[in-house]
XYZ file of C-alpha atoms in Angstrom:
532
model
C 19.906 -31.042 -6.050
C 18.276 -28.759 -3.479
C 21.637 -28.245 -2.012
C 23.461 -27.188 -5.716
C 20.441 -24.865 -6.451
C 21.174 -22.957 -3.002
C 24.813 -22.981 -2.971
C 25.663 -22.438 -7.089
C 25.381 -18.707 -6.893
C 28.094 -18.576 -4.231
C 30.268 -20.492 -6.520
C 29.306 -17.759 -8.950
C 30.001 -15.107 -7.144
C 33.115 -16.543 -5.950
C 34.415 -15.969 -9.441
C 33.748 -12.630 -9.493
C 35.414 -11.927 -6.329
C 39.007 -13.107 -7.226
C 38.419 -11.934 -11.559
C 40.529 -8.924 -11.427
C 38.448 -5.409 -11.973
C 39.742 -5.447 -15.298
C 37.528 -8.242 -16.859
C 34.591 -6.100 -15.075
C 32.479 -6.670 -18.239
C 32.496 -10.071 -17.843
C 30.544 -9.920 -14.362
C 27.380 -9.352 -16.052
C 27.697 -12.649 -18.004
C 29.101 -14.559 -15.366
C 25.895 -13.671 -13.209
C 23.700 -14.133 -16.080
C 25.260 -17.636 -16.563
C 24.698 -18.692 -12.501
C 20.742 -17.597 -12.764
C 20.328 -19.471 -16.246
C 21.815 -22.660 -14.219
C 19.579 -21.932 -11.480
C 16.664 -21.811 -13.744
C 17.503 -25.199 -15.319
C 17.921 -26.946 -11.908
C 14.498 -25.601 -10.956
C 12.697 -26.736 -13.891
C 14.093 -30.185 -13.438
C 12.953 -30.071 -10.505
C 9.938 -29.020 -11.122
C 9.566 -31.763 -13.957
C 10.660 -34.622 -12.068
C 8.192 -33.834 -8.966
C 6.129 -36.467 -7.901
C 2.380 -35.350 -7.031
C -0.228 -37.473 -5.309
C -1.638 -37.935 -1.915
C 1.537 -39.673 -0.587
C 3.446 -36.343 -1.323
C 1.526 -33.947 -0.029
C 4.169 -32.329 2.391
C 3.223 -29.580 4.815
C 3.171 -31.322 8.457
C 4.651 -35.343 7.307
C 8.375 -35.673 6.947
C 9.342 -38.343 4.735
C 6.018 -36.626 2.373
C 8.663 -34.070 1.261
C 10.619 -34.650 -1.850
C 14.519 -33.978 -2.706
C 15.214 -33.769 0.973
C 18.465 -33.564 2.257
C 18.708 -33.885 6.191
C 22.233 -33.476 7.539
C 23.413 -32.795 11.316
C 24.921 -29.707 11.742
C 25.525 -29.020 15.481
C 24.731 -31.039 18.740
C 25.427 -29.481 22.022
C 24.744 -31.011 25.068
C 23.275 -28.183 27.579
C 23.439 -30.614 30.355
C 20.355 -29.631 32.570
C 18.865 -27.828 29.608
C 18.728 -31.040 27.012
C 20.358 -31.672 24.133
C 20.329 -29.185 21.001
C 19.709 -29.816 17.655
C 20.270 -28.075 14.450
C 19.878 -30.146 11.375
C 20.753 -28.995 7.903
C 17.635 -29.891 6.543
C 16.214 -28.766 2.957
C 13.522 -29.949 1.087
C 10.026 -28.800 -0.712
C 6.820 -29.729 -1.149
C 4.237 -28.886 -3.589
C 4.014 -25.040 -2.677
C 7.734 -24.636 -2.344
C 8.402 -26.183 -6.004
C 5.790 -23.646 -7.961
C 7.635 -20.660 -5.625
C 10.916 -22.177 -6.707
C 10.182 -22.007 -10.482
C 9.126 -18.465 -10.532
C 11.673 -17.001 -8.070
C 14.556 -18.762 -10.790
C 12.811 -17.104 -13.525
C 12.648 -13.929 -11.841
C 16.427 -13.458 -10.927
C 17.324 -14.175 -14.742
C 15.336 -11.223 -15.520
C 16.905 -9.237 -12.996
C 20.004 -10.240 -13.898
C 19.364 -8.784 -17.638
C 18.168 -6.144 -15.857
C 21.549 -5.447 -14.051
C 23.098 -4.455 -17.333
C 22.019 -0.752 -16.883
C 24.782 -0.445 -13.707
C 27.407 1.131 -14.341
C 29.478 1.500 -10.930
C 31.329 -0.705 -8.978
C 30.164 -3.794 -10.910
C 32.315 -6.065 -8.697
C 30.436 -5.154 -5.778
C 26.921 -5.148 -7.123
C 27.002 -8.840 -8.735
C 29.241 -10.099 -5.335
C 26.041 -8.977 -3.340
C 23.307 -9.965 -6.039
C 24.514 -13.250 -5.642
C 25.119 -13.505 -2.270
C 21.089 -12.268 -1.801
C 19.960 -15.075 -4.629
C 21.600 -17.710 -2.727
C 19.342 -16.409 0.379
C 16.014 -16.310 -1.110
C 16.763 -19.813 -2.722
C 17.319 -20.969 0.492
C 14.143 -19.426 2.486
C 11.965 -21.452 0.124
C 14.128 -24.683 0.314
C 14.784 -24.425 4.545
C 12.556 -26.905 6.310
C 14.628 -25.938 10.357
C 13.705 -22.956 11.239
C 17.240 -22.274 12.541
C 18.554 -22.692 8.772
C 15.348 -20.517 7.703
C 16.189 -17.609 9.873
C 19.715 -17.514 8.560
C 18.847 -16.852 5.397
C 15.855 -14.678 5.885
C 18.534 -12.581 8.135
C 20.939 -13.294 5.246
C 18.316 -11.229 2.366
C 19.151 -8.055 4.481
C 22.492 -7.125 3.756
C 22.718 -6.909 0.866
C 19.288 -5.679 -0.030
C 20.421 -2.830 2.178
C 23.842 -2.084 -0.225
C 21.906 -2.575 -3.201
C 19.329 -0.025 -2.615
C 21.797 2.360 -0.494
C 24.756 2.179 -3.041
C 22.933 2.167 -6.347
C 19.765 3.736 -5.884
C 18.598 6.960 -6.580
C 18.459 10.615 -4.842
C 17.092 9.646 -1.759
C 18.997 6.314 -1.686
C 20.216 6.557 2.395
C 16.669 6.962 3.371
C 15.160 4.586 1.933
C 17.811 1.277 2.217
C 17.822 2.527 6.323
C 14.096 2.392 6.520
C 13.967 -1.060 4.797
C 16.095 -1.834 7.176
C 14.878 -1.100 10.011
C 11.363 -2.419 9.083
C 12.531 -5.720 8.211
C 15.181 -5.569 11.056
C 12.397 -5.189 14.008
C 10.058 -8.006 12.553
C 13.526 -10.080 12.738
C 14.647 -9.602 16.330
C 11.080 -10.413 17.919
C 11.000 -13.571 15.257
C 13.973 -14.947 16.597
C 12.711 -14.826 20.278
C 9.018 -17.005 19.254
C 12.138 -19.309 17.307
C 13.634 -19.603 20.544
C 10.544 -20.424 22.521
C 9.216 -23.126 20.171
C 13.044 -24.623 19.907
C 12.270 -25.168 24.087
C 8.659 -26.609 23.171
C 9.450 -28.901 20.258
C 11.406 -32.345 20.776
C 12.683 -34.755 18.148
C 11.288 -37.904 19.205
C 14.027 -39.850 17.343
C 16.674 -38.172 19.346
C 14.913 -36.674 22.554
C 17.025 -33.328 21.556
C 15.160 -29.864 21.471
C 15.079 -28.994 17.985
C 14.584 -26.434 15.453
C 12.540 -28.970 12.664
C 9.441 -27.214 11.370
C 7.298 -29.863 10.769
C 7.993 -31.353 14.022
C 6.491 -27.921 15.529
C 3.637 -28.470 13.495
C 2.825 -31.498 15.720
C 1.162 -30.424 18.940
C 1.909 -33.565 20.856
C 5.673 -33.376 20.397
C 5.784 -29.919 22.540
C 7.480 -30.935 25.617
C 5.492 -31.005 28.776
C 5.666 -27.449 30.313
C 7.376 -25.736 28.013
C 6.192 -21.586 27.143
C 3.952 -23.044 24.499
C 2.160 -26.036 25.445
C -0.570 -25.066 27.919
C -2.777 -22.442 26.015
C -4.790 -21.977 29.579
C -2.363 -21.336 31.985
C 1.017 -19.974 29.978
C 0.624 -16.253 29.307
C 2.751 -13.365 27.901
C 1.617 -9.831 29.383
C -1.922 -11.331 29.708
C -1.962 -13.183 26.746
C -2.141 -16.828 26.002
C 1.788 -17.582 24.549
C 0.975 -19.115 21.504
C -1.345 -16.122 20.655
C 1.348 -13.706 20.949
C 3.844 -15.984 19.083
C 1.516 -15.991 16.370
C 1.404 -12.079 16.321
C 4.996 -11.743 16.438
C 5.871 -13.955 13.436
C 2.890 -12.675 11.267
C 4.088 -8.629 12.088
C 7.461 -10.259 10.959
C 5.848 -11.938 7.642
C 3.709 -9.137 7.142
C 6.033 -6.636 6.852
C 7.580 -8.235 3.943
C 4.292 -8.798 2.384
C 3.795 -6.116 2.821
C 0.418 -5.580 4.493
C -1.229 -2.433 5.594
C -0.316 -0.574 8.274
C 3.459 -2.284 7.751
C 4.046 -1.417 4.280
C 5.521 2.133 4.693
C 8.993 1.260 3.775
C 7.798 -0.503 0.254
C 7.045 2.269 -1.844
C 10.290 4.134 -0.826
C 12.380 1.351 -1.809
C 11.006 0.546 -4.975
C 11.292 3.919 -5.894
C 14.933 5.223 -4.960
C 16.057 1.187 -5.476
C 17.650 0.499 -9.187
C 15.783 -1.736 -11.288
C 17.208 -5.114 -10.678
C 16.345 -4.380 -7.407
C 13.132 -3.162 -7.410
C 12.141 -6.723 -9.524
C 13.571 -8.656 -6.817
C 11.655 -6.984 -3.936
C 8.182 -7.031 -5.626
C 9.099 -10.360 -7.531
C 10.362 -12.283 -4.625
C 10.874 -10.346 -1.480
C 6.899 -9.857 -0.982
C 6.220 -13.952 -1.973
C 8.958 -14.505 0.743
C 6.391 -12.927 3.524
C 3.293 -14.774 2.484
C 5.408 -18.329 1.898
C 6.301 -17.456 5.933
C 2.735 -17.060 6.847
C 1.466 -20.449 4.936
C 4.365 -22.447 6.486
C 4.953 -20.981 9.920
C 2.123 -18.673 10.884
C -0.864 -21.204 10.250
C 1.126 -24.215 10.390
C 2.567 -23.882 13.257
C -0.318 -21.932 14.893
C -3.379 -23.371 13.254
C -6.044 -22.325 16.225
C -4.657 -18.657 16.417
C -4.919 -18.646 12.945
C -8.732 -20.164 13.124
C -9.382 -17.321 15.620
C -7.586 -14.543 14.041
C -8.830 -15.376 10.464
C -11.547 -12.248 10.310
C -8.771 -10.133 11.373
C -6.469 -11.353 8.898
C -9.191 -11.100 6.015
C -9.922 -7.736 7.409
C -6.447 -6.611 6.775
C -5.948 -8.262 3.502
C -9.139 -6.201 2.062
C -7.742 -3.130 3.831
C -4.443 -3.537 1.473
C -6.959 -4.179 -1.403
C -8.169 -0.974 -1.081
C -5.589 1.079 0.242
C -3.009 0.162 -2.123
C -5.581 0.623 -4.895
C -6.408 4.122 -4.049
C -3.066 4.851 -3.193
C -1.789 4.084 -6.987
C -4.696 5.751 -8.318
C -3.134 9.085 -6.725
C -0.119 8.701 -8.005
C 1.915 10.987 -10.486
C 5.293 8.730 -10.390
C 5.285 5.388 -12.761
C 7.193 3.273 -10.149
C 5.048 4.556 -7.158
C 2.045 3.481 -9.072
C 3.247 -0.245 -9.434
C 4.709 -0.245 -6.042
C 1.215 0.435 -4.420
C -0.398 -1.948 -6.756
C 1.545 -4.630 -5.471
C 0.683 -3.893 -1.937
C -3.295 -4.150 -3.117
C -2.400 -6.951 -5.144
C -0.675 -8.839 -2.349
C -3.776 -8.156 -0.199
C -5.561 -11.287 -2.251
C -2.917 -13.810 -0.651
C -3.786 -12.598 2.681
C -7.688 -12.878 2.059
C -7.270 -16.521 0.534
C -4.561 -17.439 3.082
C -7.647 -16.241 5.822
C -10.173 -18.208 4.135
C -8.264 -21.547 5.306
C -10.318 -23.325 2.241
C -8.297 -24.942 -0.574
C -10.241 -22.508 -3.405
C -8.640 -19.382 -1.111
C -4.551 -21.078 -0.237
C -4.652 -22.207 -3.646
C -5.993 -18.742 -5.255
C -3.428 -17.290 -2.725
C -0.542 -19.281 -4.124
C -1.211 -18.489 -7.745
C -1.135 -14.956 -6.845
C 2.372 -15.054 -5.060
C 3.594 -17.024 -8.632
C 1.291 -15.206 -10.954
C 2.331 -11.552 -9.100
C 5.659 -12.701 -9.144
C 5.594 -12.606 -13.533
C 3.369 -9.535 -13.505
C 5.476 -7.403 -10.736
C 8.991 -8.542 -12.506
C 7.552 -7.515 -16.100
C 6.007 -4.340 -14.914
C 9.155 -2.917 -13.191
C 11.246 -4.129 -16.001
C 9.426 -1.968 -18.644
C 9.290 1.550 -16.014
C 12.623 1.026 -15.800
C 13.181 0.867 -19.814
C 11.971 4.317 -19.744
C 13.780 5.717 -16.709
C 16.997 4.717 -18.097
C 16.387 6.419 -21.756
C 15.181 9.613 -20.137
C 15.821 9.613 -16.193
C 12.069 10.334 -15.834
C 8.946 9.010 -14.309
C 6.257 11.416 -13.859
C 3.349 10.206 -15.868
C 2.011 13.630 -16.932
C 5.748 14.405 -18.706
C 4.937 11.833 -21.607
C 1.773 11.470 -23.836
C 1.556 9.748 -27.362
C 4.178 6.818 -26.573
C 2.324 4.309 -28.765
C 2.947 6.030 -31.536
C 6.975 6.710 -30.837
C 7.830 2.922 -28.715
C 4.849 0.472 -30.452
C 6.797 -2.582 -29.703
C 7.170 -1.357 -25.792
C 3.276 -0.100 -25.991
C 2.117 -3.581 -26.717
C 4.452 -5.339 -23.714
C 3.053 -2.420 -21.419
C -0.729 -3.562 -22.660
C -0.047 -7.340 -22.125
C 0.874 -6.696 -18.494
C -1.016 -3.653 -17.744
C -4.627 -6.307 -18.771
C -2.812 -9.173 -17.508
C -2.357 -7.589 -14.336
C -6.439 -5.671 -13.621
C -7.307 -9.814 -14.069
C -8.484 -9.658 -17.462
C -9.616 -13.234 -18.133
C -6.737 -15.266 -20.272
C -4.547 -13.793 -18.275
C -2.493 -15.336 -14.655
C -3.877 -12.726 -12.119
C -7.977 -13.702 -13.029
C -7.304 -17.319 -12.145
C -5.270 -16.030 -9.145
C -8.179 -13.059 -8.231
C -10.858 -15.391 -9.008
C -9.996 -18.355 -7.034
C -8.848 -16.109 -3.738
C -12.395 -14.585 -4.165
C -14.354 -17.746 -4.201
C -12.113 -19.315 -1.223
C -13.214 -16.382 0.659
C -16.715 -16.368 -0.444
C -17.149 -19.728 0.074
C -15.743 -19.231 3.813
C -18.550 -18.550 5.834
C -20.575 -21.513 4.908
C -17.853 -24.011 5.462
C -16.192 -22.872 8.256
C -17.573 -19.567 8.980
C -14.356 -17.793 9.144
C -14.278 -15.223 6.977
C -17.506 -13.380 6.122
C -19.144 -13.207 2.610
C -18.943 -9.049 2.185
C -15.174 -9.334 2.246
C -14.730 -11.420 -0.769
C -17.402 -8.810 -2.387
C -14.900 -5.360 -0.781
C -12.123 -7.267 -2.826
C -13.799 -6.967 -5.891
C -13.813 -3.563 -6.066
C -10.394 -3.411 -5.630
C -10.167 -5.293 -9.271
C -12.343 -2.131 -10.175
C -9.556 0.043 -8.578
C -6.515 -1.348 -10.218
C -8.280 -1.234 -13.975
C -9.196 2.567 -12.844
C -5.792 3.084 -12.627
C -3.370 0.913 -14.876
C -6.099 2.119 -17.839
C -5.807 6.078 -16.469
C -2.161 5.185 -16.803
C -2.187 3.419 -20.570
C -4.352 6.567 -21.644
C -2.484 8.992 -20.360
C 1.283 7.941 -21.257
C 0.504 6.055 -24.800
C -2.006 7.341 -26.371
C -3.389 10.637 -28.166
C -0.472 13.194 -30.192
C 3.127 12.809 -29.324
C 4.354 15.206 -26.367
C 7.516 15.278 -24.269
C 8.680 17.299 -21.543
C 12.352 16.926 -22.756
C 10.950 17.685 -26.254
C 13.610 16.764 -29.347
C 15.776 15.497 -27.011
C 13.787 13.358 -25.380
C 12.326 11.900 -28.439
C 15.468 10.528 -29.972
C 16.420 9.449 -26.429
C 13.143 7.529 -26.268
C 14.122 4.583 -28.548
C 11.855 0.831 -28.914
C 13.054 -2.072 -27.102
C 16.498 -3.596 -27.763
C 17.105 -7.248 -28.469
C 17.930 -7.558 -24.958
C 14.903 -6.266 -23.687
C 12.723 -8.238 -25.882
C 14.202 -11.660 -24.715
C 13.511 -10.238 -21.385
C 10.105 -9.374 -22.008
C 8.918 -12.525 -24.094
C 9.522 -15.061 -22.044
C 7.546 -13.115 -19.279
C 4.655 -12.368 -21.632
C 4.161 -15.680 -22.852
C 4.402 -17.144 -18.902
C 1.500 -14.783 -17.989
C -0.879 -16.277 -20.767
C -0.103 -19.378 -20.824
C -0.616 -19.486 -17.227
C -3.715 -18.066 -17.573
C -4.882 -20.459 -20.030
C -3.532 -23.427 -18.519
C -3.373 -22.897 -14.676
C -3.037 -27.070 -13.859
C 0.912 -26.003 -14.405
C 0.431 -24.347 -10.799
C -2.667 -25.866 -9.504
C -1.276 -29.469 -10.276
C 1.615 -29.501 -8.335
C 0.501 -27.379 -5.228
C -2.913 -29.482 -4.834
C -1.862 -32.030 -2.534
C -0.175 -30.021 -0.484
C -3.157 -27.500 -0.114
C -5.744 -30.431 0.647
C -3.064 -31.742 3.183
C -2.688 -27.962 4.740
C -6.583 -27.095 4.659
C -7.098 -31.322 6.608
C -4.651 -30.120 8.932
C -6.132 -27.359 9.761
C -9.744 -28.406 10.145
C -8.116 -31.649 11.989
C -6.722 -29.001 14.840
């Protein structure tokens, strides 16, 4: 099942490839179609998920469900070993809930995509080449198979944002990526190393297998990795600096401050299918990679480095708080309140208790909703108008009330007004961090209190926002012609928006949908890690 969910876009896209240009309108649908598959899959396999202690996943093989393990390639290297590569899928609790929303998410971009106009051939060829890719980073338990498809998001995120984006298109798919490229190239090197460390004790072959690197005793005697006291990289101990590389590498994506440069650029020059699937999924992708890989395969550097990572994650908080509340353009405001927002998975993930990884997971999954819904509705107005600035519209309530009330639901749902996804998310992150200090003295009480202000932040500015644009008399830059331009939501745009809406609440009011399938696996990650 695993397998069809990865591979059923390609199919998809296939189709598209050898349709002639003349059924062009069809594309649309035919992409449409492959998402609403992909969605069904993912709910089933969401439904049929087993939870209890005996499925807990993280660092225990055979605890992972729908696994498929398949050789791919052997090599002997003669002096060198044996090499392994294993096609190897399969989730656990926090890969199903990821799973879910990221399905969800690319149906909405998908109805999104019905604003391009250009080259529609090309555009749903490489949406579906980069769905198949970030199915596949969630699913990917050998890290060989992992990095191919975290390699494989690039390319076409990089034609998507340079071919269809906006003014300043060039600049902003080359600094994506570049970003993302230099967190690659240093990732695949630490791959390398713990490929030379790790053996499969079934086989005596090197090998790529994740979990198996989360098992200290199966690094092979000698290797860069195994002797924290005596193996050192420019001074350092090895497995410090592996950790380093793969967090800058994870981080980017998140994207945490000071690595987050290229974020705000690409959201705003990227088209609006796009921009959903970078905050949506793109940023989840980086915090996933720290959870699995970072702490799980480096649980004392991550024990050690846990102030600094809280420390950073409150920095975002802030940062991307204040940035947004500077902010003239719509896009750049949600942009920067997704890097603030993000900063509450790093603060839980640093917490290393299971109030903080769980409050850290519901705020990939809740953040996913909120990020998706929130681009979706700037870019309702950009394409009626071709305008963003906040201080060219007033009075909208009174002129869109159907699109006022969506903008309400996730402009509350997203400052963690309680009912609401993001104060379940908020809340728990805060008391994992809180609660820190006195049970493993990691992460210090006055952080978790700093990342409550940055709630106060984000209401500052999504309510400056609301004020500003929707309420009080009627007034439009473009004047007449902007007011007849500025039409309510379509029928297309409502069964968008609904669906998203009514996840957000009902997520809010019943958070056991998340918290019930990642639990195991978060009491089996936060017993590994105090077991180090």
């Amino acid at each position: 099942m695993l397998s069809l969910l990865i591979f059923i876009p390609i199919l998809f896209g296939l189709i598209i490839v050898v349709l002639p240009s003349s059924l062009r309108a069809s594309f649309k649908y035919i992409t449409l179609l492959a998402t609403i598959v992909q969605l069904c899959i993912s709910v089933w396999l969401y439904l049929n998920f087993k939870t209890g202690v005996a499925y807990g996943g993280i660092n225990i093989e055979n605890q992972f469900q729908f696994v498929q393990k398949l050789p791919w390639i052997n090599l002997n290297l003669g002096a060198l070993g044996k090499m392994q590569v294993d096609y190897f899928v399969g989730i656990d609790g926090i890969s199903i809930t990821l799973l879910v929303m990221t399905s969800l998410v690319l149906v909405v971009a998908a109805l999104a995509s019905w604003e391009i106009k250009s080259n529609l051939k090309g555009f749903f060829a490489l949406f579906l080449l980069l769905d198949m890719a970030l199915i596949g980073v969630f699913c990917s338990l050998d890290f060989f198979l992992f990095y191919i498809f975290y390699e494989l998001m690039l390319l076409p995120l990089y034609f998507l944002i340079g071919m269809w984006g906006g003014a300043r298109r060039e600049y902003a798919a080359i600094k994506f990526f570049l970003y993302t490229l230099f967190g690659s190239v240093f990732m695949l090197l630490v791959m390398i190393g713990l490929y030379l460390s790790v053996t499969d004790p079934a086989t005596g072959s090197h090998t790529f297998n994740m979990v198996q690197m989360m098992n200290p005793a199966n690094y092979a005697p000698g290797s860069v990795f195994s002797t924290l006291s005596h193996q050192t990289i420019f001074g350092f101990p090895a497995r410090t600096v592996g950790f380093i590389v793969l967090f800058i590498a994870f981080a980017i994506k998140v994207p945490v401050v000071p690595l987050h440069t290229w974020l705000p650029d690409a959201h705003v020059e990227a088209p609006t299918p796009v921009s959903i699937i970078l905050a949506g999924i793109l940023l989840k992708i980086g915090g996933y990679g720290i959870i699995r890989i970072c702490i799980g395969i480096f649980p004392d550097v991550a024990a050690s480095g846990a102030f600094w990572l809280g420390l950073l994650g409150i920095i975002s908080i802030i940062y991307g708080a204040l940035n947004a509340l500077a902010q003239r353009d719509f896009k750049r405001i949600i942009a920067y309140s997704s890097v603030s927002q993000m900063g509450f998975v790093l603060l839980g993930i640093a917490s290393q208790t299971a109030e903080g990884i769980s409050g850290a997971v519901f705020q990939m999954v809740s953040h996913g909703f909120l990020a998706t819904m929130l681009f979706f509705l700037v870019g309702v107005v950009y394409n009626r108008v071709h305008d963003r600035d906040i201080y060219n519209f007033r009075g909208l309530g009174s002129l869109m009330p159907k699109y006022t009330v969506f903008i309400m639901i996730a402009f509350f749902a997203s400052l963690g007004l309680p009912g609401f996804s993001a104060f379940i998310a908020e809340a728990f992150s805060l008391a994992g961090a809180f609660k820190s200090e006195a049970v493993n003295g990691l992460v210090p009480q006055w952080m978790a209190a700093v990342g409550a202000v940055g709630i106060l932040f984000s209401a500052c500015y999504f309510l400056w926002t609301l004020q500003r644009m929707f309420f009080g008399s009627l007034s439009l830059k473009g004047g007449e012609i902007w007011k007849i331009a500025m039409t309510d939501l379509n029928t297309r745009e409502m069964i968008t928006l609904i669906p998203l809406a009514i996840t957000v609440l009902v997520l809010g009011l019943m958070p056991s949908l998340v918290f019930e399938k990642i639990n195991d696996s978060v009491l089996s990650l936060v017993q590994f890690l105090h077991t180090r």
